[in-house]
Amino acid sequence: MKYLFELVVVYLCLLHTADAKIIEDAARQRQIPVEISAPMHQEACTAKHQCPVALVSSGYGMGHTQYTFATDALNKLGYLTVAIAHELPLDPPLSVTGNLYQTRSENWRRGAATLAFIRTALKEQYPNYDFDSLLLFGHSNGGDISAWLANEGKPYIKTVITLDNRRVPLPRSETIGVLSIRGSDFPADAGVLPTTAEQTQFGSCVVQLPAARHNDMADSGPPQLRDSMAMLITEYLGGATCSTLRKQAH
């Protein structure tokens, strides 16, 4: 019986594996590393009953594979996750001086173009998954990239979840669900977060995590913080109200 159980565990692990690959964007001469992870029960995903898709964007200087606490949670919820490396060796460094919204806009615009390209490149390759109702997930600068694309009015974006993005305003939209999980050591720029009235109007949700450092909001952070973020993601996508999420965060 024990041997049979171990075989089942191994089989499930084989089913739930990550596929690392390079996707070429020939028009922009970019070789884009991605890691694709299938949902826990991918056999339930068919062309007729497609499973959801999440595009994952890391914080600047963070590895695109350093958010497994989030991708694992999303895989358990039935999502195909695509973790994308936005920063390539020949890209200019992220600006740290001047008006950052202006000086960093090139980076966000390039990242948004990468997200849109990856969606197009993978849509035909993965017919059992719904690339027309995307979840965009991003930490810090990756959250800003996600918000930038969401603000372009693309009809294929359903949800945006950010971890402490600080520069690009989150979408104010009745058709895009928004959850932003906030750290406690750096404030967002003015206008980035929806006001209380806007959260009520558009159904968005901002959740503050106590004693959560911006740079810890990845796999390298404390286990308790990773668990809290995974829980909030899971509960939000499961339909929990914002007030419930805020209570659970404290």
mmCIF file of C-alpha atoms in Angstrom:
data_model
loop_
_atom_site.group_PDB
_atom_site.id
_atom_site.type_symbol
_atom_site.label_atom_id
_atom_site.label_comp_id
_atom_site.label_asym_id
_atom_site.label_seq_id
_atom_site.Cartn_x
_atom_site.Cartn_y
_atom_site.Cartn_z
ATOM 1 C CA MET A 1 0.000 0.000 0.000
ATOM 2 C CA LYS A 2 2.835 2.369 0.888
ATOM 3 C CA TYR A 3 4.541 1.542 -2.421
ATOM 4 C CA LEU A 4 1.326 2.304 -4.324
ATOM 5 C CA PHE A 5 0.963 5.647 -2.518
ATOM 6 C CA GLU A 6 4.535 6.591 -3.417
ATOM 7 C CA LEU A 7 3.863 5.767 -7.076
ATOM 8 C CA VAL A 8 0.791 8.001 -7.056
ATOM 9 C CA VAL A 9 2.787 10.879 -5.547
ATOM 10 C CA VAL A 10 5.519 10.477 -8.156
ATOM 11 C CA TYR A 11 2.926 10.347 -10.937
ATOM 12 C CA LEU A 12 1.263 13.551 -9.738
ATOM 13 C CA CYS A 13 4.621 15.283 -9.517
ATOM 14 C CA LEU A 14 5.404 14.260 -13.084
ATOM 15 C CA LEU A 15 2.105 15.680 -14.220
ATOM 16 C CA HIS A 16 2.799 18.975 -12.461
ATOM 17 C CA THR A 17 6.150 19.975 -13.921
ATOM 18 C CA ALA A 18 7.643 23.217 -15.153
ATOM 19 C CA ASP A 19 8.768 23.576 -18.758
ATOM 20 C CA ALA A 20 11.620 26.060 -19.259
ATOM 21 C CA LYS A 21 12.041 27.360 -22.795
ATOM 22 C CA ILE A 22 13.173 30.302 -24.880
ATOM 23 C CA ILE A 23 10.591 32.046 -27.044
ATOM 24 C CA GLU A 24 11.967 34.160 -29.878
ATOM 25 C CA ASP A 25 10.425 37.495 -30.729
ATOM 26 C CA ALA A 26 12.064 37.898 -34.132
ATOM 27 C CA ALA A 27 10.547 41.305 -34.840
ATOM 28 C CA ARG A 28 12.193 42.779 -31.734
ATOM 29 C CA GLN A 29 15.222 40.464 -31.795
ATOM 30 C CA ARG A 30 14.522 39.215 -28.282
ATOM 31 C CA GLN A 31 15.137 35.724 -26.915
ATOM 32 C CA ILE A 32 12.692 35.555 -24.010
ATOM 33 C CA PRO A 33 13.165 32.920 -21.272
ATOM 34 C CA VAL A 34 9.923 31.594 -19.822
ATOM 35 C CA GLU A 35 8.922 28.850 -17.430
ATOM 36 C CA ILE A 36 5.535 27.264 -18.051
ATOM 37 C CA SER A 37 3.805 25.291 -15.305
ATOM 38 C CA ALA A 38 0.680 23.237 -15.942
ATOM 39 C CA PRO A 39 -2.266 23.196 -13.540
ATOM 40 C CA MET A 40 -2.442 20.438 -10.970
ATOM 41 C CA HIS A 41 -5.172 18.597 -12.877
ATOM 42 C CA GLN A 42 -4.309 19.478 -16.441
ATOM 43 C CA GLU A 43 -6.251 16.494 -17.757
ATOM 44 C CA ALA A 44 -9.404 18.524 -17.058
ATOM 45 C CA CYS A 45 -8.304 21.224 -19.525
ATOM 46 C CA THR A 46 -9.669 20.748 -23.037
ATOM 47 C CA ALA A 47 -10.280 22.883 -26.097
ATOM 48 C CA LYS A 48 -13.968 22.893 -25.190
ATOM 49 C CA HIS A 49 -13.443 23.560 -21.478
ATOM 50 C CA GLN A 50 -10.326 25.699 -21.374
ATOM 51 C CA CYS A 51 -8.420 26.346 -18.171
ATOM 52 C CA PRO A 52 -7.304 29.860 -17.187
ATOM 53 C CA VAL A 53 -3.866 31.378 -17.803
ATOM 54 C CA ALA A 54 -1.661 33.634 -15.668
ATOM 55 C CA LEU A 55 1.342 35.587 -16.981
ATOM 56 C CA VAL A 56 3.868 36.178 -14.190
ATOM 57 C CA SER A 57 6.273 39.142 -14.184
ATOM 58 C CA SER A 58 9.047 39.399 -11.607
ATOM 59 C CA GLY A 59 10.444 42.392 -9.794
ATOM 60 C CA TYR A 60 13.453 44.115 -11.321
ATOM 61 C CA GLY A 61 16.621 42.162 -10.558
ATOM 62 C CA MET A 62 14.635 39.133 -9.423
ATOM 63 C CA GLY A 63 14.647 35.833 -11.292
ATOM 64 C CA HIS A 64 11.447 35.074 -13.167
ATOM 65 C CA THR A 65 11.314 31.669 -11.453
ATOM 66 C CA GLN A 66 11.407 33.143 -7.931
ATOM 67 C CA TYR A 67 7.648 33.239 -7.371
ATOM 68 C CA THR A 68 6.761 29.592 -6.933
ATOM 69 C CA PHE A 69 4.634 30.396 -3.872
ATOM 70 C CA ALA A 70 2.317 32.203 -6.307
ATOM 71 C CA THR A 71 2.608 29.892 -9.308
ATOM 72 C CA ASP A 72 2.008 26.838 -7.105
ATOM 73 C CA ALA A 73 -1.118 28.465 -5.677
ATOM 74 C CA LEU A 74 -2.335 29.333 -9.166
ATOM 75 C CA ASN A 75 -1.564 25.849 -10.495
ATOM 76 C CA LYS A 76 -3.671 24.383 -7.694
ATOM 77 C CA LEU A 77 -6.522 26.658 -8.774
ATOM 78 C CA GLY A 78 -6.333 25.299 -12.316
ATOM 79 C CA TYR A 79 -4.186 27.992 -13.934
ATOM 80 C CA LEU A 80 -1.479 27.485 -16.504
ATOM 81 C CA THR A 81 1.281 29.842 -15.373
ATOM 82 C CA VAL A 82 3.882 31.457 -17.629
ATOM 83 C CA ALA A 83 6.735 33.123 -15.742
ATOM 84 C CA ILE A 84 8.515 35.570 -18.036
ATOM 85 C CA ALA A 85 12.035 37.034 -17.903
ATOM 86 C CA HIS A 86 11.637 40.645 -18.990
ATOM 87 C CA GLU A 87 15.176 41.938 -18.492
ATOM 88 C CA LEU A 88 17.702 40.679 -21.036
ATOM 89 C CA PRO A 89 21.490 41.234 -20.878
ATOM 90 C CA LEU A 90 21.570 44.011 -23.508
ATOM 91 C CA ASP A 91 18.632 45.964 -22.094
ATOM 92 C CA PRO A 92 19.432 49.357 -20.542
ATOM 93 C CA PRO A 93 19.314 49.392 -16.725
ATOM 94 C CA LEU A 94 16.175 50.601 -14.999
ATOM 95 C CA SER A 95 16.392 54.335 -14.396
ATOM 96 C CA VAL A 96 16.898 55.494 -10.799
ATOM 97 C CA THR A 97 16.973 59.265 -11.360
ATOM 98 C CA GLY A 98 14.675 61.985 -12.603
ATOM 99 C CA ASN A 99 10.929 61.645 -12.980
ATOM 100 C CA LEU A 100 10.740 57.868 -12.671
ATOM 101 C CA TYR A 101 7.363 57.597 -14.345
ATOM 102 C CA GLN A 102 8.844 59.217 -17.418
ATOM 103 C CA THR A 103 12.304 57.642 -17.342
ATOM 104 C CA ARG A 104 11.011 54.112 -16.698
ATOM 105 C CA SER A 105 8.143 54.185 -19.174
ATOM 106 C CA GLU A 106 10.336 52.646 -21.880
ATOM 107 C CA ASN A 107 10.887 49.606 -19.631
ATOM 108 C CA TRP A 108 7.169 49.223 -18.880
ATOM 109 C CA ARG A 109 6.204 49.673 -22.514
ATOM 110 C CA ARG A 110 8.735 47.030 -23.564
ATOM 111 C CA GLY A 111 7.497 44.668 -20.852
ATOM 112 C CA ALA A 112 3.871 45.156 -21.870
ATOM 113 C CA ALA A 113 4.824 44.362 -25.469
ATOM 114 C CA THR A 114 6.523 41.197 -24.235
ATOM 115 C CA LEU A 115 3.399 40.090 -22.361
ATOM 116 C CA ALA A 116 1.269 40.686 -25.445
ATOM 117 C CA PHE A 117 3.758 38.809 -27.632
ATOM 118 C CA ILE A 118 3.952 35.817 -25.276
ATOM 119 C CA ARG A 119 0.169 35.585 -25.251
ATOM 120 C CA THR A 120 0.053 35.484 -29.052
ATOM 121 C CA ALA A 121 2.974 33.064 -29.305
ATOM 122 C CA LEU A 122 1.497 30.539 -26.880
ATOM 123 C CA LYS A 123 -2.196 30.780 -27.705
ATOM 124 C CA GLU A 124 -2.073 28.343 -30.625
ATOM 125 C CA GLN A 125 0.441 26.061 -28.899
ATOM 126 C CA TYR A 126 -1.828 25.585 -25.879
ATOM 127 C CA PRO A 127 -5.382 25.257 -27.242
ATOM 128 C CA ASN A 128 -6.658 23.813 -23.968
ATOM 129 C CA TYR A 129 -6.067 27.115 -22.176
ATOM 130 C CA ASP A 130 -7.906 30.426 -22.281
ATOM 131 C CA PHE A 131 -5.575 33.196 -23.440
ATOM 132 C CA ASP A 132 -8.532 35.530 -23.941
ATOM 133 C CA SER A 133 -9.204 36.026 -20.201
ATOM 134 C CA LEU A 134 -5.720 36.491 -18.768
ATOM 135 C CA LEU A 135 -4.608 37.010 -15.217
ATOM 136 C CA LEU A 136 -1.576 39.304 -15.060
ATOM 137 C CA PHE A 137 0.521 38.806 -11.916
ATOM 138 C CA GLY A 138 3.545 40.911 -11.059
ATOM 139 C CA HIS A 139 5.809 42.000 -8.228
ATOM 140 C CA SER A 140 7.215 45.537 -8.015
ATOM 141 C CA ASN A 141 8.380 46.530 -11.518
ATOM 142 C CA GLY A 142 6.661 43.394 -12.848
ATOM 143 C CA GLY A 143 3.451 44.707 -11.318
ATOM 144 C CA ASP A 144 4.019 48.037 -13.046
ATOM 145 C CA ILE A 145 4.476 46.201 -16.359
ATOM 146 C CA SER A 146 1.239 44.294 -15.741
ATOM 147 C CA ALA A 147 -0.643 47.486 -14.887
ATOM 148 C CA TRP A 148 0.752 49.215 -17.969
ATOM 149 C CA LEU A 149 -0.621 46.534 -20.279
ATOM 150 C CA ALA A 150 -3.937 46.441 -18.415
ATOM 151 C CA ASN A 151 -4.281 50.205 -18.918
ATOM 152 C CA GLU A 152 -3.908 49.790 -22.692
ATOM 153 C CA GLY A 153 -7.483 48.533 -22.887
ATOM 154 C CA LYS A 154 -6.733 45.052 -24.184
ATOM 155 C CA PRO A 155 -9.951 42.997 -24.199
ATOM 156 C CA TYR A 156 -8.165 39.788 -23.166
ATOM 157 C CA ILE A 157 -7.220 40.894 -19.639
ATOM 158 C CA LYS A 158 -9.569 39.713 -16.903
ATOM 159 C CA THR A 159 -7.585 40.124 -13.664
ATOM 160 C CA VAL A 160 -4.514 41.957 -12.361
ATOM 161 C CA ILE A 161 -2.777 40.926 -9.138
ATOM 162 C CA THR A 162 0.229 42.946 -8.017
ATOM 163 C CA LEU A 163 2.665 42.696 -5.153
ATOM 164 C CA ASP A 164 3.699 46.199 -4.135
ATOM 165 C CA ASN A 165 3.930 47.843 -7.554
ATOM 166 C CA ARG A 166 4.732 51.477 -6.895
ATOM 167 C CA ARG A 167 4.773 53.565 -10.077
ATOM 168 C CA VAL A 168 2.110 52.688 -12.664
ATOM 169 C CA PRO A 169 -1.530 53.342 -11.724
ATOM 170 C CA LEU A 170 -3.606 50.229 -11.329
ATOM 171 C CA PRO A 171 -6.509 49.955 -13.775
ATOM 172 C CA ARG A 172 -9.787 51.548 -12.856
ATOM 173 C CA SER A 173 -12.108 49.303 -14.815
ATOM 174 C CA GLU A 174 -15.396 47.534 -14.318
ATOM 175 C CA THR A 175 -14.174 44.661 -16.507
ATOM 176 C CA ILE A 176 -10.787 44.000 -14.853
ATOM 177 C CA GLY A 177 -10.562 42.587 -11.343
ATOM 178 C CA VAL A 178 -7.714 44.082 -9.302
ATOM 179 C CA LEU A 179 -5.981 42.858 -6.151
ATOM 180 C CA SER A 180 -2.886 44.661 -4.889
ATOM 181 C CA ILE A 181 -1.019 43.197 -1.922
ATOM 182 C CA ARG A 182 1.095 45.865 -0.291
ATOM 183 C CA GLY A 183 4.347 45.765 1.633
ATOM 184 C CA SER A 184 4.929 48.051 4.577
ATOM 185 C CA ASP A 185 8.305 49.717 3.973
ATOM 186 C CA PHE A 186 7.736 51.793 0.790
ATOM 187 C CA PRO A 187 4.693 53.835 -0.239
ATOM 188 C CA ALA A 188 3.264 53.810 -3.739
ATOM 189 C CA ASP A 189 3.402 56.981 -5.808
ATOM 190 C CA ALA A 190 0.356 59.221 -5.770
ATOM 191 C CA GLY A 191 -2.454 57.874 -7.937
ATOM 192 C CA VAL A 192 -1.094 54.329 -8.214
ATOM 193 C CA LEU A 193 -3.584 52.777 -5.802
ATOM 194 C CA PRO A 194 -7.326 53.190 -6.219
ATOM 195 C CA THR A 195 -8.963 55.292 -3.534
ATOM 196 C CA THR A 196 -11.512 53.780 -1.173
ATOM 197 C CA ALA A 197 -14.279 55.227 -3.347
ATOM 198 C CA GLU A 198 -12.688 53.823 -6.507
ATOM 199 C CA GLN A 199 -12.317 50.408 -4.902
ATOM 200 C CA THR A 200 -16.035 50.460 -4.162
ATOM 201 C CA GLN A 201 -16.889 51.693 -7.647
ATOM 202 C CA PHE A 202 -14.729 49.231 -9.574
ATOM 203 C CA GLY A 203 -14.613 46.299 -7.161
ATOM 204 C CA SER A 204 -10.834 46.467 -6.746
ATOM 205 C CA CYS A 205 -9.042 45.523 -3.529
ATOM 206 C CA VAL A 206 -5.922 46.813 -1.774
ATOM 207 C CA VAL A 207 -4.604 44.709 1.114
ATOM 208 C CA GLN A 208 -1.803 45.861 3.419
ATOM 209 C CA LEU A 209 0.401 43.186 4.945
ATOM 210 C CA PRO A 210 1.951 44.183 8.278
ATOM 211 C CA ALA A 211 5.757 44.067 8.549
ATOM 212 C CA ALA A 212 6.116 42.893 4.944
ATOM 213 C CA ARG A 213 9.223 44.213 3.246
ATOM 214 C CA HIS A 214 9.083 45.023 -0.449
ATOM 215 C CA ASN A 215 12.162 42.977 -1.345
ATOM 216 C CA ASP A 216 10.918 39.960 0.620
ATOM 217 C CA MET A 217 7.802 39.469 -1.511
ATOM 218 C CA ALA A 218 9.304 36.553 -3.452
ATOM 219 C CA ASP A 219 10.497 33.005 -2.754
ATOM 220 C CA SER A 220 13.486 34.451 -0.888
ATOM 221 C CA GLY A 221 11.201 36.025 1.712
ATOM 222 C CA PRO A 222 10.087 34.564 5.050
ATOM 223 C CA PRO A 223 7.864 31.459 4.829
ATOM 224 C CA GLN A 224 5.066 33.170 6.762
ATOM 225 C CA LEU A 225 4.989 36.035 4.261
ATOM 226 C CA ARG A 226 4.955 33.656 1.300
ATOM 227 C CA ASP A 227 2.110 31.702 2.884
ATOM 228 C CA SER A 228 0.137 34.891 3.550
ATOM 229 C CA MET A 229 0.482 36.076 -0.046
ATOM 230 C CA ALA A 230 -0.446 32.661 -1.444
ATOM 231 C CA MET A 231 -3.486 32.585 0.836
ATOM 232 C CA LEU A 232 -4.642 36.036 -0.284
ATOM 233 C CA ILE A 233 -4.255 35.106 -3.952
ATOM 234 C CA THR A 234 -6.176 31.877 -3.438
ATOM 235 C CA GLU A 235 -8.966 33.475 -1.408
ATOM 236 C CA TYR A 236 -9.344 36.418 -3.802
ATOM 237 C CA LEU A 237 -9.668 34.179 -6.851
ATOM 238 C CA GLY A 238 -12.059 32.017 -4.867
ATOM 239 C CA GLY A 239 -14.406 34.972 -4.473
ATOM 240 C CA ALA A 240 -13.592 36.276 -0.995
ATOM 241 C CA THR A 241 -14.593 39.878 -0.311
ATOM 242 C CA CYS A 242 -11.973 42.556 0.176
ATOM 243 C CA SER A 243 -12.995 43.066 3.790
ATOM 244 C CA THR A 244 -12.469 39.356 4.430
ATOM 245 C CA LEU A 245 -9.032 39.482 2.832
ATOM 246 C CA ARG A 246 -8.010 42.448 4.953
ATOM 247 C CA LYS A 247 -9.078 40.670 8.123
ATOM 248 C CA GLN A 248 -7.124 37.557 7.136
ATOM 249 C CA ALA A 249 -4.030 39.638 6.409
ATOM 250 C CA HIS A 250 -3.735 40.758 10.041
#
